Short mmCIF file of C-alpha atoms in Angstrom, two decimals:
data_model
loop_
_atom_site.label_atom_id
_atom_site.label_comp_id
_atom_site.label_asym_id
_atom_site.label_seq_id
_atom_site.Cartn_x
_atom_site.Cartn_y
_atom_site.Cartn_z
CA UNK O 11 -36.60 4.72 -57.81
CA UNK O 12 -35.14 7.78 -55.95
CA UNK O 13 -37.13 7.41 -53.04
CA UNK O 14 -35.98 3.88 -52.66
CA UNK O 15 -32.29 4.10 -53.53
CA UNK O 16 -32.35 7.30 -50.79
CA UNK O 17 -33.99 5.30 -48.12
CA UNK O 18 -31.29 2.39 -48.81
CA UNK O 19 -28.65 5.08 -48.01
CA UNK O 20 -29.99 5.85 -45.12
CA UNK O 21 -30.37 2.24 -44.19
CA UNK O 22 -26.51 1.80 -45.19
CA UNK O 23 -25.63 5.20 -42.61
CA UNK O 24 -27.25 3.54 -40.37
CA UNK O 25 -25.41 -0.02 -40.42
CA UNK O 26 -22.22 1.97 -40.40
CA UNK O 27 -22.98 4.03 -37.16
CA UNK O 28 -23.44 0.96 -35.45
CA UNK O 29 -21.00 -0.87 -36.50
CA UNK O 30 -18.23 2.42 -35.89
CA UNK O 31 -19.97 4.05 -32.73
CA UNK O 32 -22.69 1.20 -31.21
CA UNK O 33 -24.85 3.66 -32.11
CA UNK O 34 -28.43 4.28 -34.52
CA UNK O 35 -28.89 7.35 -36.28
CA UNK O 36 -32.40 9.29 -36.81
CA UNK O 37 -32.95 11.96 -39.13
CA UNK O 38 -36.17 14.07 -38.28
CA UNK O 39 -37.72 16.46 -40.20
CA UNK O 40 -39.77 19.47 -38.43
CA UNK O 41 -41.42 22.86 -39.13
CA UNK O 42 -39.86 25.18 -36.93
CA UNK O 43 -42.76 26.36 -34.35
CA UNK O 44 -43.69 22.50 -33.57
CA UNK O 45 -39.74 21.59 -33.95
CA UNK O 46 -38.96 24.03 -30.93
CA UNK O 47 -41.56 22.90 -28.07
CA UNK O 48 -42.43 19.36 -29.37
CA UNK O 49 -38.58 17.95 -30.44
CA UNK O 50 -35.53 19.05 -27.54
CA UNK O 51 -37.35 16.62 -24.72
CA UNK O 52 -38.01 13.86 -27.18
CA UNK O 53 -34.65 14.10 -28.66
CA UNK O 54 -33.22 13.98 -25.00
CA UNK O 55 -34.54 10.57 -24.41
CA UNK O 56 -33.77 8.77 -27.55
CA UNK O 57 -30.51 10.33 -27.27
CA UNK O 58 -30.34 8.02 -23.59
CA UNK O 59 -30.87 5.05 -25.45
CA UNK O 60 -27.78 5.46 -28.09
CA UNK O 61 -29.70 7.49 -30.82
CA UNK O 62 -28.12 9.69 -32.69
CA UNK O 63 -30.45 11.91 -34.17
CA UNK O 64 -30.04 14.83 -36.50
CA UNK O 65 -32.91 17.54 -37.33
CA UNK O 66 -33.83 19.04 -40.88
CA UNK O 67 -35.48 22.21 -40.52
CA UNK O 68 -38.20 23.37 -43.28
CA UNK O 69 -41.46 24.75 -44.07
CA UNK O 70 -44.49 21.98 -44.73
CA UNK O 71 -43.33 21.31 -48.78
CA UNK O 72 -39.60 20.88 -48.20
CA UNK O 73 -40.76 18.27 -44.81
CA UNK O 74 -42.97 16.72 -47.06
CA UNK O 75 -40.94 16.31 -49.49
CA UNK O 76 -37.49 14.88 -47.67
CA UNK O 77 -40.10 12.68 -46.05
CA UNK O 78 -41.46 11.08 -49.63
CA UNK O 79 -37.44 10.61 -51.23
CA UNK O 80 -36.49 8.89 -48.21
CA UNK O 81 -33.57 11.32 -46.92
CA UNK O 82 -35.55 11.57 -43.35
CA UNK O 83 -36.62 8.81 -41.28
CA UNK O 84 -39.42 11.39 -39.43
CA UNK O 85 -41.53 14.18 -40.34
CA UNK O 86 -43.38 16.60 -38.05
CA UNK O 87 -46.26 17.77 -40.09
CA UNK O 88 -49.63 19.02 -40.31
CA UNK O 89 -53.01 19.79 -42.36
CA UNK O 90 -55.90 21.91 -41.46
CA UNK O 91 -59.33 22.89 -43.19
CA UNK O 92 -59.06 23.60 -46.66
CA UNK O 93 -55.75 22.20 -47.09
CA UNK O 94 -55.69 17.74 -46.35
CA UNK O 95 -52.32 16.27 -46.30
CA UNK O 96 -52.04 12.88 -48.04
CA UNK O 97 -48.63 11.00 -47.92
CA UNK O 98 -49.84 7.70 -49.27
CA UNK O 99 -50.18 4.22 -48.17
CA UNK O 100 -46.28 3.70 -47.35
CA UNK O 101 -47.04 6.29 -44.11
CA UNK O 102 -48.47 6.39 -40.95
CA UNK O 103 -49.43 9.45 -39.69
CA UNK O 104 -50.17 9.85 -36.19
CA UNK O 105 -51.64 12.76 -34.64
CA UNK O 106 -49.70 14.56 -31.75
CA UNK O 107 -52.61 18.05 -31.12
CA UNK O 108 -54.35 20.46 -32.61
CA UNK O 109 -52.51 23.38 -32.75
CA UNK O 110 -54.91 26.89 -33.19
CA UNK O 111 -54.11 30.27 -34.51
CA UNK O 112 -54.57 32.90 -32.00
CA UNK O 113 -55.18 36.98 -32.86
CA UNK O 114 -52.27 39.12 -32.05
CA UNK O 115 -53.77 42.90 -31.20
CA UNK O 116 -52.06 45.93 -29.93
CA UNK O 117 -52.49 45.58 -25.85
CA UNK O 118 -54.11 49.14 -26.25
CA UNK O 119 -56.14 48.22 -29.69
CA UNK O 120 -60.57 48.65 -28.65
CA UNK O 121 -60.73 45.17 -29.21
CA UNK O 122 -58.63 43.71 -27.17
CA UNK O 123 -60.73 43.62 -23.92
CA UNK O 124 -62.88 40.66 -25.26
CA UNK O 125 -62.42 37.47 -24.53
CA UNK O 126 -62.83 36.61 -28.34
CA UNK O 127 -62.74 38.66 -31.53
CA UNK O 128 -65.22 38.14 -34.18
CA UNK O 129 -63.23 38.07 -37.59
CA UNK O 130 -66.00 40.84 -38.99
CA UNK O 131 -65.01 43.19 -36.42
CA UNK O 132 -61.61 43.45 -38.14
CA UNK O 133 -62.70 44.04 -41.87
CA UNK O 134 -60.57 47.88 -41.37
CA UNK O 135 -57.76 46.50 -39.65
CA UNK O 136 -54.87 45.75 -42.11
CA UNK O 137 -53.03 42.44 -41.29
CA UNK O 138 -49.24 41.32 -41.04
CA UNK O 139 -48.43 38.27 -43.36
CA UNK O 140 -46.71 35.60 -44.35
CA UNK O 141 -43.37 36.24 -46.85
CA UNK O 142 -44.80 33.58 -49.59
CA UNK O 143 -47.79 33.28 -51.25
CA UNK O 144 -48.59 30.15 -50.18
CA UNK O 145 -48.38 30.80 -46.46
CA UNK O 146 -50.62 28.04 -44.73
CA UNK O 147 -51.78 30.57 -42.20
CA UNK O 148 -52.60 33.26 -44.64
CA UNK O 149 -54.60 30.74 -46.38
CA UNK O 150 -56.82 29.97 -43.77
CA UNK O 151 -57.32 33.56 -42.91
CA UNK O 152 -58.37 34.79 -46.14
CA UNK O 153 -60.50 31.82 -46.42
CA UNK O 154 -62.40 32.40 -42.62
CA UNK O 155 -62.16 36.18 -44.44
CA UNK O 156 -64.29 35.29 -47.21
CA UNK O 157 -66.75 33.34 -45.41
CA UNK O 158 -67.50 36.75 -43.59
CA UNK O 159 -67.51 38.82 -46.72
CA UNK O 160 -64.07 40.79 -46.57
CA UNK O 161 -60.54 39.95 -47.48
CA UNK O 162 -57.52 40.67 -45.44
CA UNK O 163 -55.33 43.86 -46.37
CA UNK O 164 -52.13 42.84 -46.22
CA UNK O 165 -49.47 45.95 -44.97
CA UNK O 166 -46.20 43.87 -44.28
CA UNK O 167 -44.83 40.26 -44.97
CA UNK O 168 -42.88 38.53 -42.77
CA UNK O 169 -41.94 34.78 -41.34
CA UNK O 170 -40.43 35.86 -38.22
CA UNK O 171 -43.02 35.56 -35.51
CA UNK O 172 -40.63 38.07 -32.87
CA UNK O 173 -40.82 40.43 -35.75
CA UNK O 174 -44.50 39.85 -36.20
CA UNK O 175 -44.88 40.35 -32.72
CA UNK O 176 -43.02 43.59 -32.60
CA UNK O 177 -45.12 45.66 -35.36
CA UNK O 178 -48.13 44.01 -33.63
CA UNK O 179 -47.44 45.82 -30.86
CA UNK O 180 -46.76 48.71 -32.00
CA UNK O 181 -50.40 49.44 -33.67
CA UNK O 182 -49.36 48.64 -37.22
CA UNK O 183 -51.84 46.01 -38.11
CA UNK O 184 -53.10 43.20 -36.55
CA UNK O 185 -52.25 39.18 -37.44
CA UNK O 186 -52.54 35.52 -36.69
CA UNK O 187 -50.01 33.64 -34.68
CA UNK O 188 -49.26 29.81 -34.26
CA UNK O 189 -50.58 28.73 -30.54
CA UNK O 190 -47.21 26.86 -30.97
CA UNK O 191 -45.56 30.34 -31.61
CA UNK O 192 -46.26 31.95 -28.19
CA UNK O 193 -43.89 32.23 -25.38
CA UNK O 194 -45.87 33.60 -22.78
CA UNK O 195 -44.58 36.54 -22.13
CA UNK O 196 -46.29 38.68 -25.10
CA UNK O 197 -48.49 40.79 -22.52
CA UNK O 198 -44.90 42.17 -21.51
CA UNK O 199 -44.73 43.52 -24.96
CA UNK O 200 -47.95 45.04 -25.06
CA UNK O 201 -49.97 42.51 -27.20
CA UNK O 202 -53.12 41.10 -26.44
CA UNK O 203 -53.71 37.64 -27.39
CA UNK O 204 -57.05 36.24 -27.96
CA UNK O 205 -59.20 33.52 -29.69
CA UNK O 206 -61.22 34.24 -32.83
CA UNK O 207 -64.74 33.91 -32.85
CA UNK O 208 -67.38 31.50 -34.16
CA UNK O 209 -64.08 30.39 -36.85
CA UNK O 210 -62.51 27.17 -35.88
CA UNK O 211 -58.68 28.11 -37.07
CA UNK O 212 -56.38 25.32 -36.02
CA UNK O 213 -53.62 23.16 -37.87
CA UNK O 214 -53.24 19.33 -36.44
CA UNK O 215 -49.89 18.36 -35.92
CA UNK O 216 -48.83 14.80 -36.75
CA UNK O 217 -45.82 12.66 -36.91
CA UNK O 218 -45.31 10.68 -40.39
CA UNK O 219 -43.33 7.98 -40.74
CA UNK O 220 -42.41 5.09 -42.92
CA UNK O 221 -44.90 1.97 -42.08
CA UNK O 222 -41.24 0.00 -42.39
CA UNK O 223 -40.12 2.36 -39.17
CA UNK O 224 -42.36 2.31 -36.78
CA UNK O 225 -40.76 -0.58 -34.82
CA UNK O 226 -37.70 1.25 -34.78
CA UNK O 227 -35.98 4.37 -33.23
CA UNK O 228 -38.59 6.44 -35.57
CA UNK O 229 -41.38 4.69 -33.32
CA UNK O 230 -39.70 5.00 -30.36
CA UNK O 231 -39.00 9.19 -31.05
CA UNK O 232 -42.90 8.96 -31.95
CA UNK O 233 -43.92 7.94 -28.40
CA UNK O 234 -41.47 10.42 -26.86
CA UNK O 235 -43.23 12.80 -28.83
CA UNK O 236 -47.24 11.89 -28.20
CA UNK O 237 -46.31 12.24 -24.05
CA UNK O 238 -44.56 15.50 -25.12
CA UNK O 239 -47.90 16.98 -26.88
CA UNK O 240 -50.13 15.69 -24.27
CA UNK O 241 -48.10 17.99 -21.77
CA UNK O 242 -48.30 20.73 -24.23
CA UNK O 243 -52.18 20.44 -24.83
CA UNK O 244 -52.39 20.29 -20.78
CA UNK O 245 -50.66 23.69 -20.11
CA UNK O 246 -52.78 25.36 -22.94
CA UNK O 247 -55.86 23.63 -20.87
CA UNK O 248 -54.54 24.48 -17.69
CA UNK O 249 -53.60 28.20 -19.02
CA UNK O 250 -50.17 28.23 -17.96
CA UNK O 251 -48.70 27.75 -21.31
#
C-alpha cells in the first residue's frame, strides 16, 4: 500500500509541474560509477524536451529499494554471477552493458607486464576492499577466490575508488576496480590495469522501470541511455576508453 500511495505522489508532483512550469519531472535512481559516465548526456537531452529530472544517488539496496516504494520513476542497476536481481513482474529491466572488474597492480608490481593475471598468481598479495560487508565486488572476488583455493586477505577498506587507486599505487595491496570506475589516466599514477584470467568478473548494468512508464519520459531517458552505453562499450572495444 506504500508503494502505491508513493507512486501516486509522484504522479500528483508531476501534474503540478506541468500545470506551474509546462514542465514533467523524472526522478532517477543510480549507483554512482554507472550514474557518472552513463546519466549527464542522457539527462542533457531529456532536459531539451522540458524534463525536469532529479538524481538519487545510492548503493544497489537503497536503488532497489526507492525503485520498489515508488519514490523514483528510474533505477540504474545491476546483477552479476552469484548474485540475480529480481524486481518482479511490475518492472522491466533492460540491459544497457556488461560492465567487468579490472585488476589494479602497482605499475612496478612482477605481474603487471602480462596482458592478464591469473587470480592464483595473487594468493600472497593482500587486497584493498570494500567498507561493508556486503560489497558486491568483494563478493565476487572471494567467490572467483574460492574457486581457485585461496581467500582474499583483506589489509584496508574503502569505497572511494581515487583512494583505492592511490594505496594501489603505492605497493600496498592489490584490488578490483569497476571498468566503469576508470578514467584513463591511471598509468599516470603508476598503476597497471589489467584483465583477470580464465574468471569471467563482470556486473550487467540495466535500467528498471515501472511497466506503467515506459511510454513516458522514463522510456524516453531509457533510450537516451541504451545509445549512451553503446558508445561506452565502443571506446572500451576500440581501447580509447
Amino acid at each position: 500500500m506504500e508503494a502505491v500511495l508513493s507512486r501516486v505522489g509522484l504522479m500528483e508532483q508531476e501534474a503540478s509541474a506541468l500545470v506551474e512550469h509546462g514542465a514533467m519531472s523524472l526522478r532517477v535512481a543510480t549507483f554512482p560509477t554507472a550514474g557518472a559516465l552513463l546519466l549527464p548526456s542522457a539527462v542533457r537531452q531529456l532536459a531539451g524536451q522540458g524534463v525536469k529530472v532529479s538524481i538519487v544517488e545510492g548503493e544497489l539496496p537503497s536503488v532497489v529499494d526507492a525503485l520498489r516504494a515508488g519514490s523514483v520513476h528510474i533505477a540504474l542497476v545491476y546483477s552479476q554471477p552469484g548474485d540475480p536481481l529480481d524486481l518482479g513482474e511490475g518492472f522491466v529491466l533492460r540491459p544497457l552493458l556488461e560492465a567487468p572488474l579490472l585488476l589494479a597492480l602497482p605499475a612496478g608490481h612482477h605481474l603487471a607486464a602480462l596482458d592478464s593475471v591469473p587470480l592464483d598468481r595473487l594468493r600472497d598479495e593482500g587486497w584493498i576492499m570494500g567498507a561493508s560487508d556486503w560489497d558486491p565486488c568483494d563478493r565476487m572476488l572471494s567467490r572467483a577466490c574460492a574457486q581457485r583455493g585461496f581467500e582474499p586477505v583483506r589489509v584496508m577498506r574503502t569505497d572511494d575508488y581515487a583512494i583505492l587507486k592511490g594505496f594501489v599505487a603505492t605497493g600496498l595491496a592489490a584490488a578490483l576496480i569497476p571498468r566503469l570506475a576508470l578514467t584513463g589516466y591511471e598509468s599516470e599514477l603508476d598503476l597497471a590495469i589489467r584483465p583477470v584470467d580464465g574468471s569471467v568478473l563482470a556486473r550487467q548494468v540495466s535500467v528498471a522501470m515501472l511497466r506503467s512508464t515506459v511510454s513516458g519520459p522514463a522510456g524516453k531517458l531509457c533510450e537516451e541511455l541504451e545509445v549512451r552505453a553503446q558508445r561506452i562499450v565502443a571506446t572500451w572495444h576500440n581501447g580509447t576508453g
